PDB file of C-alpha atoms in Angstrom:
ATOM      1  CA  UNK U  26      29.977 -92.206  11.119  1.00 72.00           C
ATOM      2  CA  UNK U  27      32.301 -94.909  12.546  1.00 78.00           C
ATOM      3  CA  UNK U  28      31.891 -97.086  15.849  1.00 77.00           C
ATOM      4  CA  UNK U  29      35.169 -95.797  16.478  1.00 76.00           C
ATOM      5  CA  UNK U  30      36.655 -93.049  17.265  1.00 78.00           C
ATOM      6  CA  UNK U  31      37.817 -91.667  13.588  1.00 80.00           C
ATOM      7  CA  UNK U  32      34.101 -90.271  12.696  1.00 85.00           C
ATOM      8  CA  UNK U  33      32.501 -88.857  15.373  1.00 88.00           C
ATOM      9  CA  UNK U  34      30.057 -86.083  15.545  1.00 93.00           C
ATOM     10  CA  UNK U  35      29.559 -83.749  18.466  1.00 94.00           C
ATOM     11  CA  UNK U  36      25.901 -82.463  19.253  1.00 95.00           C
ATOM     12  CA  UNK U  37      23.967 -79.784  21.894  1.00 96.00           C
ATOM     13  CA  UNK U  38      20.207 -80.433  22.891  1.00 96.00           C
ATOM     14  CA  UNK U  39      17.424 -77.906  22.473  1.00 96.00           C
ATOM     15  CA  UNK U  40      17.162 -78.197  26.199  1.00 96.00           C
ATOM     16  CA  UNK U  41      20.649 -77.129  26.877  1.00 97.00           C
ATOM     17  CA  UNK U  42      20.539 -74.852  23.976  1.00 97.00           C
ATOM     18  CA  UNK U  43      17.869 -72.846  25.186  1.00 96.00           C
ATOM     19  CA  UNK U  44      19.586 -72.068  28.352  1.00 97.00           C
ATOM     20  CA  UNK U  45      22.412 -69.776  26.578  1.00 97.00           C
ATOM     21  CA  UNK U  46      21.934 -66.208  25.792  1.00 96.00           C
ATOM     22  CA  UNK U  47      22.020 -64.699  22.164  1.00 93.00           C
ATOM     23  CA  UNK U  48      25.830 -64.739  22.611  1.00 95.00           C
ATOM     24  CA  UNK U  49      26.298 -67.868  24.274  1.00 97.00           C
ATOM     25  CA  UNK U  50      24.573 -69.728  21.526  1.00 97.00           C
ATOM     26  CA  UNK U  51      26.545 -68.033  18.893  1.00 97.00           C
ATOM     27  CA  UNK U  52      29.951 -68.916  20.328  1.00 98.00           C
ATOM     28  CA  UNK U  53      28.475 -72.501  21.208  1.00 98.00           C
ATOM     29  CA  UNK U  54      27.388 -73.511  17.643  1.00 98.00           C
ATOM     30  CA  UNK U  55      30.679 -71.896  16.176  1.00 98.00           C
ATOM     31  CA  UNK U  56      32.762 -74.326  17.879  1.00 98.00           C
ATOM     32  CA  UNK U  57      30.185 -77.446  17.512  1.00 98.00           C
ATOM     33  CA  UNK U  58      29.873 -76.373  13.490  1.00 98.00           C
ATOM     34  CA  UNK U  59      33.548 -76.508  13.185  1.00 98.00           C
ATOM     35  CA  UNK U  60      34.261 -79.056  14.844  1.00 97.00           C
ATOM     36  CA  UNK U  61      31.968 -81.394  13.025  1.00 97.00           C
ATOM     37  CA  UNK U  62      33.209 -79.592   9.816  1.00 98.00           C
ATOM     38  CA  UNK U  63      36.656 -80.435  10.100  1.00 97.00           C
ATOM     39  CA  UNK U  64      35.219 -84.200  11.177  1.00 95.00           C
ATOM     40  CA  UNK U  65      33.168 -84.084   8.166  1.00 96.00           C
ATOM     41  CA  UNK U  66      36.571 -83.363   6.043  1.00 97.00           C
ATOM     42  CA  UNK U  67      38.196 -85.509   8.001  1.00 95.00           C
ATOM     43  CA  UNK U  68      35.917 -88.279   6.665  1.00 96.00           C
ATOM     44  CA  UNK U  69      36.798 -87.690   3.396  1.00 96.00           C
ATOM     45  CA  UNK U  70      40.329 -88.990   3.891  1.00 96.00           C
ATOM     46  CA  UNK U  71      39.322 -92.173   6.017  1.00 95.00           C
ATOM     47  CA  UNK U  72      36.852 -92.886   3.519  1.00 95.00           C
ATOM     48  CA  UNK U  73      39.818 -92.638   0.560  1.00 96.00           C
ATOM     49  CA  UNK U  74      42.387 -94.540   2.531  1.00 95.00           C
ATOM     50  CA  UNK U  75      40.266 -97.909   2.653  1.00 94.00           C
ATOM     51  CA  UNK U  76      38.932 -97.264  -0.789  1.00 94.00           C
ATOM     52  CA  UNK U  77      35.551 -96.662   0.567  1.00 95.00           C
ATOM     53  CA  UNK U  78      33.870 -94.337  -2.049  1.00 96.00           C
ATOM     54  CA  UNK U  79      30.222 -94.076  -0.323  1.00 97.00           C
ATOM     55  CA  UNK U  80      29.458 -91.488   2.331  1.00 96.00           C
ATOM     56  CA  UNK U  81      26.504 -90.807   4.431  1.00 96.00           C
ATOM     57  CA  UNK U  82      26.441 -87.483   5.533  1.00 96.00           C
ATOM     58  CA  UNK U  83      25.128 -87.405   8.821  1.00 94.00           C
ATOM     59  CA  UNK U  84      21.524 -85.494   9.341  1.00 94.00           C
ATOM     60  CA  UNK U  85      22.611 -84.109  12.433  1.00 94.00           C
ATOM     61  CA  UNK U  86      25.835 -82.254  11.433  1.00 96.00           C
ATOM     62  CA  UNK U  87      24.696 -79.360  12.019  1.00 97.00           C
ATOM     63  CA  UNK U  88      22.135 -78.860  15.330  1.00 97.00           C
ATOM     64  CA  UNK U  89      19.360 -75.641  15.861  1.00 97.00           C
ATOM     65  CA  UNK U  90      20.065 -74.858  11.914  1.00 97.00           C
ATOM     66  CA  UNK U  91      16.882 -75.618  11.337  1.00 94.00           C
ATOM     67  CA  UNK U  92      15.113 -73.404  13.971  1.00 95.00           C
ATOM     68  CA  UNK U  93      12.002 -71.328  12.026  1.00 93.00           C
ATOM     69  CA  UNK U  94      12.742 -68.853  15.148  1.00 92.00           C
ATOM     70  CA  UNK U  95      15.967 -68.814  15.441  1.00 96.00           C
ATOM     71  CA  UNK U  96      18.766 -68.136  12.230  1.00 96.00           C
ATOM     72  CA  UNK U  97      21.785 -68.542  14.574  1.00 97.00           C
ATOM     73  CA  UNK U  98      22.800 -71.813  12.729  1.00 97.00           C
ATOM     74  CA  UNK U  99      22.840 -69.848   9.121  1.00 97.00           C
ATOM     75  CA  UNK U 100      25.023 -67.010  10.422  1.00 97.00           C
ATOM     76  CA  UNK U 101      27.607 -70.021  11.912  1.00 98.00           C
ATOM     77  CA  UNK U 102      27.378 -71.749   8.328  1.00 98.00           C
ATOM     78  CA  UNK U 103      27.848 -68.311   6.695  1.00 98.00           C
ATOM     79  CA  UNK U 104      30.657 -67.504   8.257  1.00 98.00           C
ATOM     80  CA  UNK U 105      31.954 -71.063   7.729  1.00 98.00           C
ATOM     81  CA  UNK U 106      31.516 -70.675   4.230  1.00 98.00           C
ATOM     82  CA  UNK U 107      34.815 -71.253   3.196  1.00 98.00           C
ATOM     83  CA  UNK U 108      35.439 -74.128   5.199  1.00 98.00           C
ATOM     84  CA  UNK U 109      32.517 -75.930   4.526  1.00 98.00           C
ATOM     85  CA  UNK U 110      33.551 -75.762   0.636  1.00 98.00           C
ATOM     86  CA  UNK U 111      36.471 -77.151   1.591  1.00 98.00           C
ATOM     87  CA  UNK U 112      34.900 -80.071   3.009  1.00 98.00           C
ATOM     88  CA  UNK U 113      32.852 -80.570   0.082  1.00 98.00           C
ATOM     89  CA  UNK U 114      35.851 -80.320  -1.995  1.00 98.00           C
ATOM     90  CA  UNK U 115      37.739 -83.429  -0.353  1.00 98.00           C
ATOM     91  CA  UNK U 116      35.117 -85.544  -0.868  1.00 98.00           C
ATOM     92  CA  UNK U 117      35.056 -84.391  -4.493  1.00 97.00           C
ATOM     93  CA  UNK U 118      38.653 -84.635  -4.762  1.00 97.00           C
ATOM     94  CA  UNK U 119      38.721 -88.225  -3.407  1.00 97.00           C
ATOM     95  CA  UNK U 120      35.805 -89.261  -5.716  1.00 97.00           C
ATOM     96  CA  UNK U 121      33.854 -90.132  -3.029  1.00 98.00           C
ATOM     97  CA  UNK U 122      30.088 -89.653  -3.295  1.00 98.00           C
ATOM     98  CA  UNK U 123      28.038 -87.991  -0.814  1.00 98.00           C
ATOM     99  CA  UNK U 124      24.537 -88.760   0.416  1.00 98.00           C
ATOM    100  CA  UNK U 125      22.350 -87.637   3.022  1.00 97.00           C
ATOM    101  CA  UNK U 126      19.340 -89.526   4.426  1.00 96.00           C
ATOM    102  CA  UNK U 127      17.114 -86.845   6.221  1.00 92.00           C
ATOM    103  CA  UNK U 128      15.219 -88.252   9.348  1.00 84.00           C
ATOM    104  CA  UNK U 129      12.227 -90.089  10.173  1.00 81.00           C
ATOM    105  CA  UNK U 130      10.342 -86.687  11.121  1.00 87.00           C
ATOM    106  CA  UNK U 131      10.402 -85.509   8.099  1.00 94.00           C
ATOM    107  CA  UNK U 132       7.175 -86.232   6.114  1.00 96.00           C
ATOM    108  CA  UNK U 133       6.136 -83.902   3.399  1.00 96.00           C
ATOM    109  CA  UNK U 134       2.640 -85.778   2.592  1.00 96.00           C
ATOM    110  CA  UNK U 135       1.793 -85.802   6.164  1.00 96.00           C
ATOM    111  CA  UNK U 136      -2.215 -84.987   6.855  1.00 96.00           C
ATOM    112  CA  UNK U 137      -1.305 -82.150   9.237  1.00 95.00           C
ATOM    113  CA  UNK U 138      -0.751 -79.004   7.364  1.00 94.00           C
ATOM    114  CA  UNK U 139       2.065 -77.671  10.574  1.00 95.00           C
ATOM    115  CA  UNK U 140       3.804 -80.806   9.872  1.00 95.00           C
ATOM    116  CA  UNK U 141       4.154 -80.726   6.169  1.00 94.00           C
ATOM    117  CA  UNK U 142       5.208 -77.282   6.638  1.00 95.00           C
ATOM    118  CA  UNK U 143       7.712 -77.635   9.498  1.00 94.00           C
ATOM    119  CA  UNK U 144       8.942 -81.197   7.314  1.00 95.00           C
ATOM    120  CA  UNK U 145       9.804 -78.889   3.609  1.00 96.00           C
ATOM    121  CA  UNK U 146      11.290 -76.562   5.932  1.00 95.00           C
ATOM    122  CA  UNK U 147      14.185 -78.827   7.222  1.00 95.00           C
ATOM    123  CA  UNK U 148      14.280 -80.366   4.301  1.00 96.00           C
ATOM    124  CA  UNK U 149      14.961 -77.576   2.269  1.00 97.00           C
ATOM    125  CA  UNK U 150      17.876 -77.083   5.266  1.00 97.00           C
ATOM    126  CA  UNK U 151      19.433 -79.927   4.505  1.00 97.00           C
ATOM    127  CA  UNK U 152      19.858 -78.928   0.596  1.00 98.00           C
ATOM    128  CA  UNK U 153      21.167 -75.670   1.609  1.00 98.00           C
ATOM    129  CA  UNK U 154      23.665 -77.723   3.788  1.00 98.00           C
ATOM    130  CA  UNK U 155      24.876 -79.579   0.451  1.00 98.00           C
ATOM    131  CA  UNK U 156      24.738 -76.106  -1.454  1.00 98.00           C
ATOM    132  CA  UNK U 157      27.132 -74.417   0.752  1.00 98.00           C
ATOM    133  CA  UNK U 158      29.622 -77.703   0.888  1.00 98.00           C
ATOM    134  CA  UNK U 159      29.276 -77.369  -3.165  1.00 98.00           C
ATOM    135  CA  UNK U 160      27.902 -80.421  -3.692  1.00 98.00           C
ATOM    136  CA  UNK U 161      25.593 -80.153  -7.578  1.00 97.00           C
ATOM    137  CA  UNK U 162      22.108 -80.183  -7.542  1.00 98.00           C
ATOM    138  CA  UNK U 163      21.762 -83.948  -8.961  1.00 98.00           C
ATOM    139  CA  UNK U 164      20.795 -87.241  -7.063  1.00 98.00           C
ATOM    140  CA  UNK U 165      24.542 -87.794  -7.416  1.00 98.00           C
ATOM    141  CA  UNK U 166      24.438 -86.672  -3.986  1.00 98.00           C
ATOM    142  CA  UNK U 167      21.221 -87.665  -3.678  1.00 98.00           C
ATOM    143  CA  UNK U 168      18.714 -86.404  -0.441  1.00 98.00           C
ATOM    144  CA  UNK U 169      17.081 -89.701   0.728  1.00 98.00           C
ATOM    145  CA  UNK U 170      13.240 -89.880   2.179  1.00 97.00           C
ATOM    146  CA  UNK U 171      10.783 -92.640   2.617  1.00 96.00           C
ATOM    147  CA  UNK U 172       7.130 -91.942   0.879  1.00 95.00           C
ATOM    148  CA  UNK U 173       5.865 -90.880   4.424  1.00 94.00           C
ATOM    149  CA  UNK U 174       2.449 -90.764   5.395  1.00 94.00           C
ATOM    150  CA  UNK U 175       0.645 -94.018   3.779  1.00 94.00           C
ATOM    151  CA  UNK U 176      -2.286 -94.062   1.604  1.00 94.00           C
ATOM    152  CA  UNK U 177      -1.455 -90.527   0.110  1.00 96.00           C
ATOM    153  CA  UNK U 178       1.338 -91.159  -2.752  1.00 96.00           C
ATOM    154  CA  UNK U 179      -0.529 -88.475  -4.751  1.00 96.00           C
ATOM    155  CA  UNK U 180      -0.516 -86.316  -2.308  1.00 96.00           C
ATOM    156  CA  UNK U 181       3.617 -86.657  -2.315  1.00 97.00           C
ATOM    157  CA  UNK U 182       3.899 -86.776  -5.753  1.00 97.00           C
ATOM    158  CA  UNK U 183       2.190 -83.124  -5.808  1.00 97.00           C
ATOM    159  CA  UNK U 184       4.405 -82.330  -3.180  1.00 96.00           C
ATOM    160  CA  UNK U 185       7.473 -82.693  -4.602  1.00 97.00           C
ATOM    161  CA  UNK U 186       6.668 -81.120  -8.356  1.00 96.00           C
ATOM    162  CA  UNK U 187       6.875 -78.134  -6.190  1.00 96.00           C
ATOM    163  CA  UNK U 188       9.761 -78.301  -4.248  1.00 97.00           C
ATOM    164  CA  UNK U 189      12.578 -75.952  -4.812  1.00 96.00           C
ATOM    165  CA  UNK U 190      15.444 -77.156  -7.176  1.00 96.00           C
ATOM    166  CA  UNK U 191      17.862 -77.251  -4.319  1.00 96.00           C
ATOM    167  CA  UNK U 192      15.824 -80.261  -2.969  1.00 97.00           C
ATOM    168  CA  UNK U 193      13.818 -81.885  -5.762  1.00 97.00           C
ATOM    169  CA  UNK U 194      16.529 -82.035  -8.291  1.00 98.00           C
ATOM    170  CA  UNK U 195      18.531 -83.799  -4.783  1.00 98.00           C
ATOM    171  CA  UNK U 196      15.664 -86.375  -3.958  1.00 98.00           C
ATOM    172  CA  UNK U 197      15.794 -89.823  -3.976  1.00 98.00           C
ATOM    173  CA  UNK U 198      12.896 -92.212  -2.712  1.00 98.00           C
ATOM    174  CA  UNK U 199      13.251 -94.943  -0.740  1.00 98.00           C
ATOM    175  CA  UNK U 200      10.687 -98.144  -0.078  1.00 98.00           C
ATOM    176  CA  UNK U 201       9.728 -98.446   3.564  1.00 95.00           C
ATOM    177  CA  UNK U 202       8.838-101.897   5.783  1.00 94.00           C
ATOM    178  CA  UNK U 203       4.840-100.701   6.078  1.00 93.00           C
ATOM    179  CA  UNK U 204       3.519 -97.806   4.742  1.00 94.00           C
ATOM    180  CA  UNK U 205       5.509 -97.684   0.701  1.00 96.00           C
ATOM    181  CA  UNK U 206       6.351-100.854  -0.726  1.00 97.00           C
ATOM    182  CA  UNK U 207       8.504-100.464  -3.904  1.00 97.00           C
ATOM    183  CA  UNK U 208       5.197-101.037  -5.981  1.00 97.00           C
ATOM    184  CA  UNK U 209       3.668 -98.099  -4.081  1.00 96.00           C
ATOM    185  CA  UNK U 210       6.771 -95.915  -4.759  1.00 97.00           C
ATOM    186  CA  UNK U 211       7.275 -96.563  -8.081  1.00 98.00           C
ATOM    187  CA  UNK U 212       4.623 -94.561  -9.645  1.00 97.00           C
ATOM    188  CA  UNK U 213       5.446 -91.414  -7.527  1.00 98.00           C
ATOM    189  CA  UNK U 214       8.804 -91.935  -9.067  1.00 98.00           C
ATOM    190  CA  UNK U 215       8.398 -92.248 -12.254  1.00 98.00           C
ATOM    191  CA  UNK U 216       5.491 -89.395 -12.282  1.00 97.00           C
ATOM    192  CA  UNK U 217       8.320 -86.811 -11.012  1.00 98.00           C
ATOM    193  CA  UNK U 218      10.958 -88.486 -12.623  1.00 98.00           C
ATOM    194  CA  UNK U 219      12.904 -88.969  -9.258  1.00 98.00           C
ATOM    195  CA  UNK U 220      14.619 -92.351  -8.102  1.00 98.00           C
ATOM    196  CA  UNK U 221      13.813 -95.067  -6.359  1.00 98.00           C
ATOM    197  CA  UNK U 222      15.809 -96.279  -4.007  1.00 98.00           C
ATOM    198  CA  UNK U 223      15.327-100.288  -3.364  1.00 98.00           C
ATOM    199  CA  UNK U 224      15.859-101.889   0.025  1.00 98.00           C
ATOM    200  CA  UNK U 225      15.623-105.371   0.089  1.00 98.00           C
ATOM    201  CA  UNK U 226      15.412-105.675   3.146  1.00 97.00           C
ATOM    202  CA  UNK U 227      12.298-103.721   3.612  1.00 97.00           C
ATOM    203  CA  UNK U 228      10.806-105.064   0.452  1.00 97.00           C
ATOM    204  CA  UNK U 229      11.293-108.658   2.535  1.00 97.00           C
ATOM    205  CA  UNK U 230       9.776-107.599   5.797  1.00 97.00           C
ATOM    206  CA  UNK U 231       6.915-105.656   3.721  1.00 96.00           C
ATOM    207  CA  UNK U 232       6.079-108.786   1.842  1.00 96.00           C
ATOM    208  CA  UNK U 233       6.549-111.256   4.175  1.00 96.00           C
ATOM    209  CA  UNK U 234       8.688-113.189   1.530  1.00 96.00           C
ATOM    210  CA  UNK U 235      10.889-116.036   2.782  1.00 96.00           C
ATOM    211  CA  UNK U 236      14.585-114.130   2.216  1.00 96.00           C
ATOM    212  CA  UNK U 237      16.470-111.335  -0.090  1.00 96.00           C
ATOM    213  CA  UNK U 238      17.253-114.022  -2.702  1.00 95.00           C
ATOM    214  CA  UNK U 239      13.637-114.503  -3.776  1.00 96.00           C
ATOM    215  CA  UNK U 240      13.366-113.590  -7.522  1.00 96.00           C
ATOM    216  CA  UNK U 241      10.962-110.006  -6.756  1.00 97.00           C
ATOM    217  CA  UNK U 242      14.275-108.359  -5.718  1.00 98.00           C
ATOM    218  CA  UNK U 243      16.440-108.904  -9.095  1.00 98.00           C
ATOM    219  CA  UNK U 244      12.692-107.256 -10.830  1.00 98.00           C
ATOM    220  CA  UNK U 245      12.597-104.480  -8.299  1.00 98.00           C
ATOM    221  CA  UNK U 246      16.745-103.669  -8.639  1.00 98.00           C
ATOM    222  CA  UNK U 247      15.923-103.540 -12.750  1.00 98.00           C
ATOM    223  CA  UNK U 248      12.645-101.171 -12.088  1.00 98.00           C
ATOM    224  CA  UNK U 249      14.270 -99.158  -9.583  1.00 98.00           C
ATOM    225  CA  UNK U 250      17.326 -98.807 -11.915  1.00 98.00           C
ATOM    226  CA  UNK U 251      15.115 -97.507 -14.894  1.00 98.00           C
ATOM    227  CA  UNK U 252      14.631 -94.401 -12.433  1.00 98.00           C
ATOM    228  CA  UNK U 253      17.562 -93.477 -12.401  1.00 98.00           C
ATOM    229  CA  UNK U 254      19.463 -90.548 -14.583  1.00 97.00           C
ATOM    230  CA  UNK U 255      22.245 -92.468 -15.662  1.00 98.00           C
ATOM    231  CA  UNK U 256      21.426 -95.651 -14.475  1.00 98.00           C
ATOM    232  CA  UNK U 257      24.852 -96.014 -13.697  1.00 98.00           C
ATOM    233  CA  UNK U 258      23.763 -93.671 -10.505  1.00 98.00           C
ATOM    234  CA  UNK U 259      21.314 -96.471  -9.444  1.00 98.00           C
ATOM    235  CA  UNK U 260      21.556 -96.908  -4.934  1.00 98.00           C
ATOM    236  CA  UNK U 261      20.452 -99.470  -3.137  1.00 98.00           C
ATOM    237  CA  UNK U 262      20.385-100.359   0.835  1.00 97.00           C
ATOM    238  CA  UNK U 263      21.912-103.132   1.963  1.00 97.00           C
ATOM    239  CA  UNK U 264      20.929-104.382   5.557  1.00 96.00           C
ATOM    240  CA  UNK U 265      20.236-107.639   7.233  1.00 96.00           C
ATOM    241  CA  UNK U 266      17.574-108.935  10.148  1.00 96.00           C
ATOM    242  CA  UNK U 267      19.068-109.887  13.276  1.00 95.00           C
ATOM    243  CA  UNK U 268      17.345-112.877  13.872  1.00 94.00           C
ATOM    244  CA  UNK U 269      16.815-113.719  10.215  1.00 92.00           C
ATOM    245  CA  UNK U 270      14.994-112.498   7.227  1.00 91.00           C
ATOM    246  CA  UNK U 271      11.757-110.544   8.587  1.00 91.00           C
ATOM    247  CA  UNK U 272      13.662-109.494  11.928  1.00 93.00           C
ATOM    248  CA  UNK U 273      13.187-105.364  11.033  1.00 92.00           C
ATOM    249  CA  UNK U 274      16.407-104.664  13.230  1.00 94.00           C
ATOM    250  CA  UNK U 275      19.888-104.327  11.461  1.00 94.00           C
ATOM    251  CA  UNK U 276      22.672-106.818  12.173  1.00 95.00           C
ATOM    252  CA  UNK U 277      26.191-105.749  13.272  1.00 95.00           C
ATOM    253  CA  UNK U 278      27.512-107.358   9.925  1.00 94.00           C
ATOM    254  CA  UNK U 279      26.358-108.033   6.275  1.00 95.00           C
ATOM    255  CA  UNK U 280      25.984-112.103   6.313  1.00 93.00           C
ATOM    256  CA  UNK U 281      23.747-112.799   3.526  1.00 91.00           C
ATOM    257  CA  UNK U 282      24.126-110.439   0.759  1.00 93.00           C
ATOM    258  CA  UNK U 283      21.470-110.831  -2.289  1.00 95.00           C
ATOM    259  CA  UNK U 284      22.476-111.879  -5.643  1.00 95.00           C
ATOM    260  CA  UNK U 285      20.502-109.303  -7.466  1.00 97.00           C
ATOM    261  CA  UNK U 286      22.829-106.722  -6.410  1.00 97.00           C
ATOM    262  CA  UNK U 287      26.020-107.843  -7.857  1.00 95.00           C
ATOM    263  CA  UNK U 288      25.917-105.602 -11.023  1.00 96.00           C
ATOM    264  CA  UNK U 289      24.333-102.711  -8.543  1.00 97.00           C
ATOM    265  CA  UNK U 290      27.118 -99.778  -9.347  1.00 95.00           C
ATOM    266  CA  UNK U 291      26.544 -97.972  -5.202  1.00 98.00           C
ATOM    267  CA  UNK U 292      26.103-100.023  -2.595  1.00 97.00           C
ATOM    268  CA  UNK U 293      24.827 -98.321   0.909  1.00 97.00           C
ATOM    269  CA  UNK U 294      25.550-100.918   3.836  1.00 96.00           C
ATOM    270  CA  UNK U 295      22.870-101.010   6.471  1.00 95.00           C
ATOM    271  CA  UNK U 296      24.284-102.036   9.409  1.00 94.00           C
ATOM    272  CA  UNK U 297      24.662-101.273  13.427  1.00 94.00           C
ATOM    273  CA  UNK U 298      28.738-102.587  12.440  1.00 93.00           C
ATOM    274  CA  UNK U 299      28.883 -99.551  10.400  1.00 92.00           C
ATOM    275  CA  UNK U 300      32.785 -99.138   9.116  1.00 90.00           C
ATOM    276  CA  UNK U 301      33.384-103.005   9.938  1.00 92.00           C
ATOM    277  CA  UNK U 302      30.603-104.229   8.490  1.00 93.00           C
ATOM    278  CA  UNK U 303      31.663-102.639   5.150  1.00 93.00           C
ATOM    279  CA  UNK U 304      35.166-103.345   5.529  1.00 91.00           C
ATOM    280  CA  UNK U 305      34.299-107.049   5.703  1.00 93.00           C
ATOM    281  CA  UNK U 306      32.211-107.088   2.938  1.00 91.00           C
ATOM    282  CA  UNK U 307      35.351-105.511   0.889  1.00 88.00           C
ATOM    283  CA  UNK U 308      37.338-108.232   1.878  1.00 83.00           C
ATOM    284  CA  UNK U 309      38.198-110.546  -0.945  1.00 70.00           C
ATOM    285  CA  UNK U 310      36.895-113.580   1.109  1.00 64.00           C
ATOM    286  CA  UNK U 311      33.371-112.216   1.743  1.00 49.00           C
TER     287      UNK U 311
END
């Protein structure tokens, strides 16, 4: 997504959605999906022609696919099919890598057995999104979550030895500002064998430590990068406080950038800036 006009994603509401007959809503999502679809493609060649090689896949592509009552979405997306491969194909093409970071609702460890089930079940949407744009089953292209509901990491960890391949061979953990710490995380991940996903910024707020440059975040980039299969796959978040170091809000641009990622191979900027905060950074003078 850009704050311009390049990358932008059209959307209906469930509201407005619910007001259209069985045809309407057929003939509405076939023009939303391709729309975004030929955005999404779209992206693929911004993204190449300022040598950006990180894309995340918005979470929202795709509105009412995940409906338990209602498969209108999948028949769009199936007859789509070929040009959602397509898609998938330019980013390949390009050599630009594809991520998806699947939102806050979603918590597979939650106490409530409707939400855990309602959370696999979008979840398990989203990985048959990346399926059908042919993206491999590897955290490559790697399905993003925080740990969820705190105090029960064993409780996740059970949760995702049984997740279909589509989404556990996809997912990628990511420390949180309360609930998962990295230190919290990292036994789930290494139990399951999936990644870890360091943010320094929420490792900063979390801990109350004074900025990103204190020495825990060069340990926690080399323990998070032992997680990953190749290492050379190894993501971290990159954001920054508004009003300084514990400030949980994002800043427009990326003004202090931490040491301990400068041998970090992927690189996902943080920031309410979006495309101009990451074209600054690749600036030679940043």
């Amino acid at each position: 997504m850009t704050l311009g006009p390049e990358i932008r994603f059209r959307t209906i509401t469930l509201k407005r959605y619910r007001m259209l007959d069985v045809a309407e809503r057929y003939a509405a999502l076939r023009d939303l999906y391709a729309a975004n679809t030929a955005r999404l493609a779209g992206a693929a060649t911004y993204c190449a022609e300022r040598g950006i090689r990180l894309f995340r896949m918005s979470a929202a592509l795709y509105p009412m696919l995940d409906l338990v009552d209602d498969p209108t979405g999948q028949a769009v997306l199936d007859e789509l099919a070929p040009q959602l491969r397509a898609a998938g194909q330019a980013f390949t093409e390009a050599g630009i890598r594809v991520l998806i970071h699947p939102d806050q609702y979603i918590v597979l460890n939650s106490e409530r057995a409707e939400v855990r089930q309602s959370s696999l079940h979008q979840f398990l949407t989203h990985a048959d999104v990346l399926d059908r744009l042919g993206f491999e089953r590897s955290t490559y292209h790697a399905m993003i979550l925080h740990g969820g509901k705190g105090g029960r990491a064993d409780v996740l960890a059970e949760v995702i030895r049984d997740l279909p391949d589509a989404a556990r061979r996809r997912l990628a953990l990511e420390n949180d500002e309360r609930a998962y710490g990295p230190a919290d995380l990292l036994p789930v991940c290494q139990a399951t064998g999936t990644p870890l996903v360091f943010d320094a910024h929420h490792h900063v707020v979390h801990d109350k430590l004074p900025d990103q440059d204190d020495p825990s975040v060069r340990g926690w980039v080399l323990q998070a990068r032992a997680t990953w299969t190749p290492p050379e796959w190894q993501v971290v978040h990159l954001s920054n406080g508004i009003e300084g170091p514990q400030d949980r809000r994002h800043s427009h641009l990326i003004t202090a950038l931490p040491s301990a990622y400068w041998d970090v191979p992927w690189i996902e900027v943080e920031a309410k800036g979006k495309e101009e905060a990451v074209l600054a950074l690749m600036r030679p003078e940043a």
